[in-house]
mmCIF file of C-alpha atoms in Angstrom:
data_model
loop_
_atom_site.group_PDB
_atom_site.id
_atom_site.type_symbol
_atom_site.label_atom_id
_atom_site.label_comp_id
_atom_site.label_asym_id
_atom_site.label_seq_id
_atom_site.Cartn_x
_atom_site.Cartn_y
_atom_site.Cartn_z
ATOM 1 C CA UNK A 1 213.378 92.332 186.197
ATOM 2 C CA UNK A 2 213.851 96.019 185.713
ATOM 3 C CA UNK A 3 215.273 98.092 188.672
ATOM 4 C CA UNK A 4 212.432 100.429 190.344
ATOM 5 C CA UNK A 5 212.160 104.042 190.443
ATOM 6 C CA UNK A 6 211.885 106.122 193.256
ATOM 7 C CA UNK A 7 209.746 108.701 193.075
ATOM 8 C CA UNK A 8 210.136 111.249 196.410
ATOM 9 C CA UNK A 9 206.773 113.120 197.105
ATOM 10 C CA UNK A 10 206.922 116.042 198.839
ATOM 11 C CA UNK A 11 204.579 118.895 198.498
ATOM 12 C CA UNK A 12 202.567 117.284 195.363
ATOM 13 C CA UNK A 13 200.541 115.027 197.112
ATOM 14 C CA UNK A 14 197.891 113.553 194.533
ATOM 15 C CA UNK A 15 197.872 111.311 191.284
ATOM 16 C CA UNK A 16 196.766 113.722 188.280
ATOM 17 C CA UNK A 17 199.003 116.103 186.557
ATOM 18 C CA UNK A 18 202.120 114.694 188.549
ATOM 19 C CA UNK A 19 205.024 114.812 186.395
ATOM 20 C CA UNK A 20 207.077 112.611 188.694
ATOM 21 C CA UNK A 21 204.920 110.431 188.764
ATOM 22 C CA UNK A 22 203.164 110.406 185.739
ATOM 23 C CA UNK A 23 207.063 109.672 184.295
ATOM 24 C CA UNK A 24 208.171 106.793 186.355
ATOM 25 C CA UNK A 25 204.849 105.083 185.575
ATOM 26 C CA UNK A 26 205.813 105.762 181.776
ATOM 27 C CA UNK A 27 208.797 104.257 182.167
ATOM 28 C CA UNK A 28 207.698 101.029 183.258
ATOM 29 C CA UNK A 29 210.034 99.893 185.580
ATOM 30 C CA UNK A 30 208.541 99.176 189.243
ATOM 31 C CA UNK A 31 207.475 102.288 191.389
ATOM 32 C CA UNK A 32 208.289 103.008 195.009
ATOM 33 C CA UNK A 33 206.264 105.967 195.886
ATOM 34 C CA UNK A 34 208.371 107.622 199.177
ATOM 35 C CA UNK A 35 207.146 109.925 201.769
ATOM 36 C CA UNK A 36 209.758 111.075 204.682
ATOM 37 C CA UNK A 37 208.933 112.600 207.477
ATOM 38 C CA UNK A 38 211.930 114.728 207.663
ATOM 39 C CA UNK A 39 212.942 115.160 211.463
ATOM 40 C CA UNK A 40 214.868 118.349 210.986
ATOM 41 C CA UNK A 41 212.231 119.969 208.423
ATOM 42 C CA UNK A 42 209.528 119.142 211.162
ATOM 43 C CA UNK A 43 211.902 120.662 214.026
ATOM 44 C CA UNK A 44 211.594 124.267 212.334
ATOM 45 C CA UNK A 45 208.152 124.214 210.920
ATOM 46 C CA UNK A 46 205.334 126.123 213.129
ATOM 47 C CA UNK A 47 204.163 124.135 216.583
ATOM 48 C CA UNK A 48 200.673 124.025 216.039
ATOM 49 C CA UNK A 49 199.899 120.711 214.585
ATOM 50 C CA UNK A 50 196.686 121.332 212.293
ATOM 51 C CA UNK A 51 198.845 121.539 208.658
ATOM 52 C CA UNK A 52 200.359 117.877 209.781
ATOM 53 C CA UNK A 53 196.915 117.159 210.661
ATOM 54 C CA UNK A 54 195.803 117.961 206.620
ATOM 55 C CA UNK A 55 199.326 116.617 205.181
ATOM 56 C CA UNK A 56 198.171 112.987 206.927
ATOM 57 C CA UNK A 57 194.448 113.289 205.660
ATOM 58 C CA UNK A 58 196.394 113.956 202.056
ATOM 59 C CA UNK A 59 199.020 111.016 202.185
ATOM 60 C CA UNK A 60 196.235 108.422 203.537
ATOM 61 C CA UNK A 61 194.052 109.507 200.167
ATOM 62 C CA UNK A 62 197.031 109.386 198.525
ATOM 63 C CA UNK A 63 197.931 105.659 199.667
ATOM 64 C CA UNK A 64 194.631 104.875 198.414
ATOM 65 C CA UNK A 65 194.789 106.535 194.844
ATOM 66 C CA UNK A 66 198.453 104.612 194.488
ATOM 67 C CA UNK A 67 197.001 101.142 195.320
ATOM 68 C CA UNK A 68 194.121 101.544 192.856
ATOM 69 C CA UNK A 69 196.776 102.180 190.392
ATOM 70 C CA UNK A 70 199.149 98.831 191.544
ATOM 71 C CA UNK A 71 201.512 101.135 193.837
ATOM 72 C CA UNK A 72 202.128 100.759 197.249
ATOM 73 C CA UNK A 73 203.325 103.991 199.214
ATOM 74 C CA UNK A 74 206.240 104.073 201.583
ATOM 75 C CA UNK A 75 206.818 106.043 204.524
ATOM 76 C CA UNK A 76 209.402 106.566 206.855
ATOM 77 C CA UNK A 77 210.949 108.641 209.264
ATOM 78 C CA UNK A 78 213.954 110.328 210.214
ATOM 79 C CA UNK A 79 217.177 111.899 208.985
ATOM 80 C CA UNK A 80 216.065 112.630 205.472
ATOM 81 C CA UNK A 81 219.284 111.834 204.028
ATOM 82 C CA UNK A 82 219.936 108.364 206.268
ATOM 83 C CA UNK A 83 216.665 107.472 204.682
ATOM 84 C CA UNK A 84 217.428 107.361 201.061
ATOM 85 C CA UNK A 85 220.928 106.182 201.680
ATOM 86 C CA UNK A 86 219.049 102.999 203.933
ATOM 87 C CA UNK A 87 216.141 102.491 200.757
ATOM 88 C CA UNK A 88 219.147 102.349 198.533
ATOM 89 C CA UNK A 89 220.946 99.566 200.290
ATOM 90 C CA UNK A 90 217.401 98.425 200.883
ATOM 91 C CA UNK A 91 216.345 98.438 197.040
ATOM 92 C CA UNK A 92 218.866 99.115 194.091
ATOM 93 C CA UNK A 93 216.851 101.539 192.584
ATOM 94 C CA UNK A 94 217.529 102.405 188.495
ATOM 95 C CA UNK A 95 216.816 106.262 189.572
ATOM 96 C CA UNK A 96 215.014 108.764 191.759
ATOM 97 C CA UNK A 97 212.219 111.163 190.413
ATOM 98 C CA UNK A 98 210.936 114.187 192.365
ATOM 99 C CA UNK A 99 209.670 117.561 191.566
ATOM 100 C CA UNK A 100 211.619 120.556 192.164
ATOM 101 C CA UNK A 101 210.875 122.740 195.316
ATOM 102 C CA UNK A 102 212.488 126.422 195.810
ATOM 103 C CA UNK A 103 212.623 127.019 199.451
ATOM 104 C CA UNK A 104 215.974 127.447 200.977
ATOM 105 C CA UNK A 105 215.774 124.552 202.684
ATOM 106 C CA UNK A 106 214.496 122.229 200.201
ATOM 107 C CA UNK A 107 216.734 123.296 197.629
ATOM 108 C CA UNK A 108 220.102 122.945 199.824
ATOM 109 C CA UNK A 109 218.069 119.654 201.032
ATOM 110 C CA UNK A 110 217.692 118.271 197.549
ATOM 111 C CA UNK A 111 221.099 119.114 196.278
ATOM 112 C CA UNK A 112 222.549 116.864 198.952
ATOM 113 C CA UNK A 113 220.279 114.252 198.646
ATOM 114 C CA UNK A 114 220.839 114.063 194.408
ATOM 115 C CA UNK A 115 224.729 114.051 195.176
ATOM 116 C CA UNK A 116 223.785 110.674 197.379
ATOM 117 C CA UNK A 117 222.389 109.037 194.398
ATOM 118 C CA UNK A 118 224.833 110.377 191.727
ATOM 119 C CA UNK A 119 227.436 109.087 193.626
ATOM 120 C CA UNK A 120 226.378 105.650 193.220
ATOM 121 C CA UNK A 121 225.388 106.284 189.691
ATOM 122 C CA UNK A 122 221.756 106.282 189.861
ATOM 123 C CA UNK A 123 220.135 108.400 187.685
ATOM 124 C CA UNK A 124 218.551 111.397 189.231
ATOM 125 C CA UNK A 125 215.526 113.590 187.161
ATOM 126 C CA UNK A 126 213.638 116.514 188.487
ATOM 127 C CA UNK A 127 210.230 118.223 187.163
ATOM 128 C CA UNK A 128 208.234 121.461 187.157
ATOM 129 C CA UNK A 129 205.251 121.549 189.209
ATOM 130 C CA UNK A 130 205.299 123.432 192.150
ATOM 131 C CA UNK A 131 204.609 126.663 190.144
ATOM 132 C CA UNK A 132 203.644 127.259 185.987
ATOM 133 C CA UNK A 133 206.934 128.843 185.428
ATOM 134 C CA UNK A 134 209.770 127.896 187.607
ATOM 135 C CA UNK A 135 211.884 131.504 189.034
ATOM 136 C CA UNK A 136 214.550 131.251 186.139
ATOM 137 C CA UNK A 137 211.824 131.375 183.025
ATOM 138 C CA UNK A 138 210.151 134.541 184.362
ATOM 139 C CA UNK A 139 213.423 137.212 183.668
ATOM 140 C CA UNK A 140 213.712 141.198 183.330
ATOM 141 C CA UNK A 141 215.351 141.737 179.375
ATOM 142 C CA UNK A 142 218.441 141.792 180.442
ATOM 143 C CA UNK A 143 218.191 138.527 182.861
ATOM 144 C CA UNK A 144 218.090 139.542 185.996
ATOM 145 C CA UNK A 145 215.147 138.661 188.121
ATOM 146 C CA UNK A 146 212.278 141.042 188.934
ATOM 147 C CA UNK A 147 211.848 142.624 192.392
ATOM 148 C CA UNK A 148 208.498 144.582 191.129
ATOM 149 C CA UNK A 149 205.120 142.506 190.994
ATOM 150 C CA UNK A 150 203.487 144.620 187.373
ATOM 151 C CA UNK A 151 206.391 144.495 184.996
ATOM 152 C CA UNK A 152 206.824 140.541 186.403
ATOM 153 C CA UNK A 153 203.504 139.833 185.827
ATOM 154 C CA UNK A 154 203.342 141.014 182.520
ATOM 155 C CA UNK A 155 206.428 138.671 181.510
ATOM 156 C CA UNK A 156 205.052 135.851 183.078
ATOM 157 C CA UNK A 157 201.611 135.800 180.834
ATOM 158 C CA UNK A 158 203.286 136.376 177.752
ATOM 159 C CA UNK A 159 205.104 132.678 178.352
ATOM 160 C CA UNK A 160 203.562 129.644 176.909
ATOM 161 C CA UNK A 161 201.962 127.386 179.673
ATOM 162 C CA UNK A 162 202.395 124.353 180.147
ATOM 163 C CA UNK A 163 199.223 121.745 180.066
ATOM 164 C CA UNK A 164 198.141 119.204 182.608
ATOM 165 C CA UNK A 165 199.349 115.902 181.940
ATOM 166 C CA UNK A 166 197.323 112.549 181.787
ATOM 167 C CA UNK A 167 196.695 110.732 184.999
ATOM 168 C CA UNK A 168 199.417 107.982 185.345
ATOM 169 C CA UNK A 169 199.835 104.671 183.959
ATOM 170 C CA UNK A 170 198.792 101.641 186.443
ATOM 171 C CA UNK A 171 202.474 100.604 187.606
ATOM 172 C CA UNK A 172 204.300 97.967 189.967
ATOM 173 C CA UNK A 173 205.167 98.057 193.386
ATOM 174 C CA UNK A 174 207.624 96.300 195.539
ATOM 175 C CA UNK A 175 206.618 95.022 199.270
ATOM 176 C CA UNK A 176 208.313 97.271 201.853
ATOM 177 C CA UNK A 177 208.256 97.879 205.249
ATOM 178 C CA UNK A 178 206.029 101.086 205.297
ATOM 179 C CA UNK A 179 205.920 103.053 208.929
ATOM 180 C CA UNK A 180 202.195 104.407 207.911
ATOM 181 C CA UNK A 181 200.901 107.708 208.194
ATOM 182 C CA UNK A 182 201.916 110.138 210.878
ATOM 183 C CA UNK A 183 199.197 112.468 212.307
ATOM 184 C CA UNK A 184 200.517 115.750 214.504
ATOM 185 C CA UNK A 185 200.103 114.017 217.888
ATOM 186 C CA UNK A 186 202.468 110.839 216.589
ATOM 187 C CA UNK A 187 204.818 113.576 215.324
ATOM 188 C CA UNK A 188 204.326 115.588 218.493
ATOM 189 C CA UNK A 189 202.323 118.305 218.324
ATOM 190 C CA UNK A 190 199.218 119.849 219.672
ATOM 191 C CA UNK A 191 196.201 121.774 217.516
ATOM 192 C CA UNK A 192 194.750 124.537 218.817
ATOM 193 C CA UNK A 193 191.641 124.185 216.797
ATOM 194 C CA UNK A 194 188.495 121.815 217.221
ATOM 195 C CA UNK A 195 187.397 121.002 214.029
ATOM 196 C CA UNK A 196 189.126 122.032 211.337
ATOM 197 C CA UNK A 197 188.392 124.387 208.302
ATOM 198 C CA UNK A 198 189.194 122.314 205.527
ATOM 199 C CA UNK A 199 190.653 118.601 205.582
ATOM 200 C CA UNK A 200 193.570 117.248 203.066
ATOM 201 C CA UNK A 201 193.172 115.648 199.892
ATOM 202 C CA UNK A 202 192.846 115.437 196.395
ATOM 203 C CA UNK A 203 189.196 114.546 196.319
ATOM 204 C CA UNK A 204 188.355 117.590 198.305
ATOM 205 C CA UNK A 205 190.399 120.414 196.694
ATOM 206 C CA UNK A 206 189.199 119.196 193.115
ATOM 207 C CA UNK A 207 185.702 119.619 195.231
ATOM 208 C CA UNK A 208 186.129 123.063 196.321
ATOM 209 C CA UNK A 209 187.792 124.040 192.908
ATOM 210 C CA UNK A 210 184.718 122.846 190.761
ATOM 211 C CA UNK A 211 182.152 124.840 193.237
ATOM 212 C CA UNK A 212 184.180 127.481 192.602
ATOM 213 C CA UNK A 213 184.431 127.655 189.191
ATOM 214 C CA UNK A 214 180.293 126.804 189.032
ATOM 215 C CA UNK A 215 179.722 130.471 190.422
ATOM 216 C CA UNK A 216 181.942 131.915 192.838
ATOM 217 C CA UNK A 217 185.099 132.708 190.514
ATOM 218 C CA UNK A 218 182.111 135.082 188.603
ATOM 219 C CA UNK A 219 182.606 137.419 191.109
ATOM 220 C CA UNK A 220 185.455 137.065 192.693
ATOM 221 C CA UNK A 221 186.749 140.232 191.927
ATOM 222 C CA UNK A 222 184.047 142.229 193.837
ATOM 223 C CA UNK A 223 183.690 139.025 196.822
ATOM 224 C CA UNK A 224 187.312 138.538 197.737
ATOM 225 C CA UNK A 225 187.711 141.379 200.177
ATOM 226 C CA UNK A 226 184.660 140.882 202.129
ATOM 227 C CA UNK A 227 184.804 139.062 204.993
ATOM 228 C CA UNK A 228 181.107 137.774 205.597
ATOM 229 C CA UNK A 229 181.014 136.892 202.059
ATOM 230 C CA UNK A 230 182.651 133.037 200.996
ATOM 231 C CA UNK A 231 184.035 134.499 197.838
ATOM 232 C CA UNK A 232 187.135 132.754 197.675
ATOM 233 C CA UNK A 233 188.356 129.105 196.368
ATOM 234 C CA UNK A 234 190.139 127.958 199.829
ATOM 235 C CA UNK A 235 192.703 126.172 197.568
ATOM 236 C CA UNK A 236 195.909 127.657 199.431
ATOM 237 C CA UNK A 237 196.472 124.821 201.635
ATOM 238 C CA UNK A 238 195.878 122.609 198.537
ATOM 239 C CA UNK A 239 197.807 124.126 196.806
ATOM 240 C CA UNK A 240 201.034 124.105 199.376
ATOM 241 C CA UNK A 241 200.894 120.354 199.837
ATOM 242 C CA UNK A 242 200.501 119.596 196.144
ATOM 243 C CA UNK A 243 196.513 118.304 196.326
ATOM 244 C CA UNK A 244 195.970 120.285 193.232
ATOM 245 C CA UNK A 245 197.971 121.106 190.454
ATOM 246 C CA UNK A 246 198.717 124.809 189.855
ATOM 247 C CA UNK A 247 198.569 124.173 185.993
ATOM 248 C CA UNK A 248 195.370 122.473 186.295
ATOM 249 C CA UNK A 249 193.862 125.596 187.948
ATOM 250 C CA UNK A 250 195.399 127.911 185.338
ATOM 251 C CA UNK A 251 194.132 125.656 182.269
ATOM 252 C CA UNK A 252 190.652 126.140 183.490
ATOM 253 C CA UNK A 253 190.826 129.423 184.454
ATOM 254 C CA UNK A 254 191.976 130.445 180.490
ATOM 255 C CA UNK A 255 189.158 127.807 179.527
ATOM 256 C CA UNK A 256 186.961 130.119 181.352
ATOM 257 C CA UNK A 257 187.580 132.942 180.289
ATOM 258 C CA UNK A 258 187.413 132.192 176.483
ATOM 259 C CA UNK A 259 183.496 131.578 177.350
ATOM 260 C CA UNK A 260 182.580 134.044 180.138
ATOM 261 C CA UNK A 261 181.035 137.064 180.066
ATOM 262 C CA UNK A 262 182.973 140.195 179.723
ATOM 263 C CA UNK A 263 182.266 140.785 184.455
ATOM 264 C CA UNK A 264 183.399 137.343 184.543
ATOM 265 C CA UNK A 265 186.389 137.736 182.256
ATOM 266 C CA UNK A 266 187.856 140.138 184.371
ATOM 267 C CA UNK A 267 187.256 138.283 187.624
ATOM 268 C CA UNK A 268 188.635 135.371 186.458
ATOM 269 C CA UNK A 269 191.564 137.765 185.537
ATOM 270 C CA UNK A 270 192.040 138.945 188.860
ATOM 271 C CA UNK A 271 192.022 135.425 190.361
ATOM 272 C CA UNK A 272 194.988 134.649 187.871
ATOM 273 C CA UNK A 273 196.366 137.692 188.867
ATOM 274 C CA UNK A 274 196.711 135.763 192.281
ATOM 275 C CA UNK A 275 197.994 132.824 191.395
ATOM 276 C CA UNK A 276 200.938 134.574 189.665
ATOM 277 C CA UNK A 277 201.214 136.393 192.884
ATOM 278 C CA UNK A 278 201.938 133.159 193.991
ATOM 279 C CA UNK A 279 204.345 132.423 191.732
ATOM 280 C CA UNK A 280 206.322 136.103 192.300
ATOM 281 C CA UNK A 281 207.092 135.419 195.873
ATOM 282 C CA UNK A 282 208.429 132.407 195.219
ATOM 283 C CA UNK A 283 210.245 133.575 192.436
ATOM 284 C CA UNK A 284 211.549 136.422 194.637
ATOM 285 C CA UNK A 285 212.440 134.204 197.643
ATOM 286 C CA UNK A 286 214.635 131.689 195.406
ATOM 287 C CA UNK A 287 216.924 134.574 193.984
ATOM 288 C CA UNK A 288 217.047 136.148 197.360
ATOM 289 C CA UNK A 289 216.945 133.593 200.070
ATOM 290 C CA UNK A 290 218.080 136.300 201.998
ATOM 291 C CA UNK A 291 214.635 137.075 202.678
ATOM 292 C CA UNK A 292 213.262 134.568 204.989
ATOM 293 C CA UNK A 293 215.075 136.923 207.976
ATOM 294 C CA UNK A 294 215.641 140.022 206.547
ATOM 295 C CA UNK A 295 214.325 142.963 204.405
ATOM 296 C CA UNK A 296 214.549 143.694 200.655
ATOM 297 C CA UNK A 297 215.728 146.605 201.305
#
């Protein structure tokens, strides 16, 4: 019998266009599908516990959209790194699969974590997906990273982008101890909301996105500024835990605007124009980590 593949999920929290996920199922070796609640990520992030509140609403759909492919999710929690070191005694894994983050912390995080594996010779492969084009593709002429949104803007839509992928193959799942799904009170925190805005998962941001698309993105140019008016998509949570992929939204945004009219053209424009915001702070933050406490300038 093969050896399984881990595949690490983190802030892409749904089945379609997930190219971790999509390639370990392609691979056909058994899947273990891992979620950690990382103690010292949780220990820095914001107190108020409505965003842990969403991530468990996304990782119990989640669960559900793994089974009714053969897959059986795993979570656990604690030191990130005593984790994978125990689920590698634990299962002999062939590799790990994950998709590439660019935070300060994940990146550092990451690096240590692939130097467990590689250690012991397991293979270790990484993916696009947080963003269309990861901070190194989008480069000034002479390579050096933009610190100006326009000119990076410009470079950015001249790239080729990438397509969705397929939704994953049905795949094989060892039996492990699984410590369920942590909501903010089991993690320890308090919300300071009643009911909340909008509620995790990749059933309900492909929800929102399609309503959007049916009318609102029409005129979202002349909407988005207006408080009173609901002219926006609400995908930004979504889209920071990975419920939606970014290249799905793009590839139906250019879809879009090869059939709209010429007012809906260009507020479909400025809604791209958003999402490569997006993709400029990131960008930004990765070559100058420096950022998170201190000026540009």
């Amino acid at each position: 019998m093969k050896r399984p593949v881990i595949v690490w999920f983190r802030r892409d929290l749904r089945i379609n266009d997930n190219p971790a996920l999509f390639h370990a199922a392609s691979a056909g070796s058994p899947v273990i599908p891992l979620f950690v609640f990382d103690t010292e990520l949780i220990r820095f992030l914001p107190s108020d516990g409505a965003a842990f509140n969403f991530q468990a609403e996304a990782l119990t759909e989640l669960a559900a959209s793994l089974k009714a492919l053969g897959g059986r999710m795993v979570t656990r929690r604690g030191d990130v790194y005593k984790v994978h070191e125990s689920l590698i005694r634990e299962t002999q894994p062939a590799a790990l699969y994950y998709n590439r983050d660019y935070e300060p912390y994940a990146r550092d995080r990451d690096l240590k974590v692939g130097s467990i594996y590689r250690q012991r010779d397991i293979e270790v492969r990484t993916f696009a997906d947080v963003v269309v084009h990861e901070p190194q593709e989008v480069l000034t002429g002479r390579g050096m990273p933009f610190v100006v949104f326009t000119p990076y803007a410009n470079a950015w839509k001249k790239l080729d982008h990438p397509k969705p992928l397929k939704k994953p193959r049905p795949m094989r799942s060892s039996r492990l101890h699984t410590g369920g799904v942590l909501s903010a009170g089991e993690l320890g925190r308090t919300t300071s909301i009643g009911e909340p805005a909008v509620h995790g998962g990749e059933k309900e941001a492909l929800k929102l996105w399609r309503r959007f698309l049916r009318s609102k993105i029409h005129d979202y140019a002349k909407n988005r500024d207006i408080p009173s008016v609901e002219g926006t998509s609400r995908l930004s949570a979504y889209l920071r835990f990975g419920c939606i992929s970014i290249r799905r939204v793009l590839d139906d945004c250019i879809k879009l605007q090869n059939a709209a009219t010429p007012t809906a053209v260009s507020s479909v424009g400025k809604y791209v124009d958003e999402l490569i915001w997006r993709e400029f702070y990131q960008a930004v933050l990765y070559h100058y980590p420096r950022l998170l406490n201190q000026s540009y300038r």
